[in-house]
Coordinates of N, CA, C and O in Angstrom, one line a residue:
X1 N -48.6 53.7 -17.4 CA -47.9 54.7 -17.3 C -46.7 53.7 -17.6 O -46.4 52.4 -16.9
X2 N -45.3 54.4 -18.2 CA -44.5 53.7 -18.2 C -43.2 53.2 -16.9 O -43.6 54.3 -15.9
X3 N -42.6 52.2 -17.1 CA -41.4 52.4 -15.7 C -40.0 52.5 -16.0 O -39.5 51.4 -16.9
X4 N -39.8 53.9 -16.2 CA -38.7 53.9 -16.7 C -37.8 54.3 -15.7 O -37.7 55.0 -14.8
X5 N -36.3 53.3 -15.7 CA -35.6 53.3 -14.3 C -34.7 54.6 -15.1 O -34.1 54.7 -16.1
X6 N -33.8 55.4 -14.2 CA -33.0 56.5 -14.4 C -31.7 55.9 -15.4 O -31.2 54.6 -14.3
X7 N -30.8 56.8 -15.9 CA -29.6 55.7 -15.7 C -28.8 55.6 -14.8 O -27.8 54.4 -15.1
X8 N -28.9 56.1 -13.6 CA -27.9 55.8 -12.4 C -28.3 55.1 -11.9 O -27.5 53.7 -11.6
X9 N -29.3 54.4 -11.9 CA -29.6 53.1 -11.6 C -29.3 51.9 -12.9 O -28.6 50.3 -12.4
X10 N -28.9 52.0 -13.9 CA -29.0 51.1 -15.1 C -27.5 51.4 -15.0 O -26.7 50.0 -15.0
X11 N -26.2 51.9 -14.0 CA -24.9 51.8 -14.2 C -24.4 51.0 -13.4 O -23.5 50.2 -13.8
X12 N -25.1 50.5 -12.3 CA -24.1 49.5 -11.9 C -25.4 48.1 -11.9 O -25.3 47.0 -11.1
X13 N -25.8 47.7 -13.0 CA -26.6 46.6 -13.4 C -25.5 45.8 -13.5 O -26.4 44.5 -12.7
X14 N -24.6 45.6 -14.2 CA -23.4 44.6 -14.2 C -23.5 44.0 -12.7 O -23.2 43.0 -12.5
X15 N -23.2 44.9 -11.7 CA -23.0 44.4 -10.3 C -23.9 43.7 -9.5 O -23.4 42.8 -9.1
X16 N -24.9 44.3 -10.3 CA -26.9 43.5 -9.9 C -26.5 42.0 -10.3 O -26.9 40.9 -9.7
X17 N -26.2 41.7 -11.2 CA -26.6 40.9 -12.3 C -25.1 39.7 -11.3 O -25.9 38.9 -11.5
X18 N -24.2 40.5 -11.4 CA -22.9 39.5 -10.5 C -23.5 39.0 -9.2 O -23.1 37.9 -8.6
X19 N -24.3 39.8 -8.2 CA -24.3 39.3 -7.0 C -25.7 38.9 -7.0 O -25.6 37.4 -6.1
X20 N -26.4 39.0 -7.8 CA -27.4 37.6 -8.3 C -27.0 36.3 -8.9 O -27.7 35.3 -8.0
X21 N -26.2 36.4 -9.8 CA -25.5 34.9 -10.3 C -24.8 34.6 -9.3 O -24.8 33.3 -8.5
X22 N -24.4 35.3 -7.9 CA -23.2 34.9 -6.9 C -24.5 34.1 -5.9 O -24.2 33.2 -5.3
X23 N -25.5 34.9 -6.0 CA -26.4 34.5 -5.0 C -27.3 32.9 -5.4 O -27.3 32.1 -4.8
X24 N -27.5 32.8 -6.8 CA -28.1 31.6 -7.4 C -27.2 30.4 -7.0 O -27.8 29.6 -6.8
X25 N -26.0 30.3 -6.9 CA -25.0 29.7 -6.8 C -25.1 28.8 -5.5 O -24.4 28.0 -5.2
X26 N -25.3 30.0 -4.8 CA -24.9 29.6 -3.0 C -26.1 28.7 -2.7 O -25.6 27.9 -2.5
X27 N -27.2 29.3 -4.0 CA -29.0 28.5 -3.1 C -28.6 27.1 -3.9 O -29.2 26.1 -3.3
X28 N -28.0 27.2 -5.0 CA -27.9 25.5 -5.6 C -26.9 25.0 -4.9 O -27.3 23.8 -4.5
X29 N -25.7 25.5 -4.3 CA -25.0 24.5 -3.5 C -25.4 24.0 -2.0 O -25.5 23.1 -1.7
X30 N -26.4 25.4 -1.7 CA -27.7 24.7 0.0 C -28.3 23.6 -0.5 O -28.4 22.8 0.2
X31 N -29.1 23.9 -1.7 CA -29.9 22.7 -2.5 C -28.9 21.0 -1.9 O -29.9 20.1 -2.0
X32 N -28.3 21.5 -2.8 CA -27.3 20.0 -3.2 C -27.0 19.2 -1.5 O -27.5 18.0 -1.4
X33 N -26.7 20.7 -1.0 CA -25.9 19.7 0.8 C -27.4 19.1 1.8 O -27.2 18.5 2.0
X34 N -28.8 20.1 1.2 CA -29.9 19.8 1.5 C -30.1 18.2 1.1 O -30.5 17.3 1.8
X35 N -30.1 17.9 -0.3 CA -30.3 16.5 -0.9 C -29.3 15.7 -0.4 O -29.7 14.5 0.2
X36 N -28.2 15.8 0.1 CA -27.0 14.7 0.8 C -27.6 14.6 1.8 O -27.4 13.3 2.2
X37 N -27.7 15.4 2.9 CA -28.0 14.9 4.3 C -29.5 14.6 4.3 O -29.4 13.3 5.3
X38 N -30.5 14.7 3.3 CA -31.5 13.1 3.3 C -31.0 12.6 3.0 O -31.5 11.3 3.6
X39 N -29.8 11.8 1.6 CA -29.6 11.1 1.3 C -29.3 10.0 2.1 O -29.2 9.0 2.6
X40 N -28.0 11.0 2.4 CA -26.8 10.3 3.6 C -26.9 10.5 5.1 O -25.9 9.6 5.6
X41 N -27.7 11.1 5.6 CA -27.6 11.8 7.1 C -26.1 12.6 7.1 O -25.2 12.9 6.3
X42 N -26.3 13.0 8.5 CA -25.4 13.4 8.9 C -24.2 12.6 10.1 O -24.3 11.4 10.4
X43 N -22.9 13.0 10.6 CA -22.4 13.2 11.3 C -22.5 13.4 12.8 O -22.5 14.8 12.8
X44 N -21.6 12.7 13.9 CA -22.0 13.7 15.2 C -20.9 14.7 15.1 O -19.4 14.6 14.7
X45 N -20.9 15.4 16.2 CA -19.6 16.7 16.4 C -18.4 15.6 16.8 O -17.6 15.8 16.5
X46 N -18.4 14.7 17.7 CA -17.4 13.7 18.1 C -16.8 13.2 17.1 O -15.9 13.2 16.8
X47 N -17.1 12.6 15.9 CA -16.7 12.0 14.9 C -16.2 12.8 14.0 O -15.3 12.5 13.3
X48 N -16.8 14.1 13.5 CA -16.2 15.2 12.9 C -15.3 16.0 13.5 O -14.0 16.0 12.5
X49 N -15.1 15.9 14.8 CA -13.5 16.4 15.3 C -12.4 15.4 15.3 O -11.3 15.6 15.0
X50 N -13.1 14.0 14.9 CA -11.9 13.1 15.1 C -11.3 12.9 13.8 O -10.2 13.0 13.0
X51 N -12.5 13.0 12.7 CA -12.1 12.9 11.2 C -10.9 14.3 10.5 O -10.2 14.2 10.2
X52 N -11.2 15.5 11.5 CA -10.6 16.5 11.3 C -9.2 16.7 12.1 O -8.3 17.4 11.6
X53 N -9.2 15.5 12.6 CA -7.7 15.7 14.1 C -7.8 16.6 14.9 O -6.7 16.8 15.4
X54 N -9.0 17.3 15.4 CA -9.3 18.4 16.7 C -9.2 17.5 18.1 O -9.7 16.1 17.8
X55 N -8.5 17.6 18.8 CA -8.2 17.1 20.2 C -9.1 17.8 21.2 O -9.2 18.4 21.4

């Protein structure tokens, strides 16, 4: 049995591809962040506030 998609499903194919591309980019950035945290560690909330100038 073939798996044929109706035309209405294919009209939004470009939007689906764009959404998937954005999701992939987000996941890559999250993966990079995880590697950075593992390699460099994190800073405390107090240090972050001091760096951002929050009083």
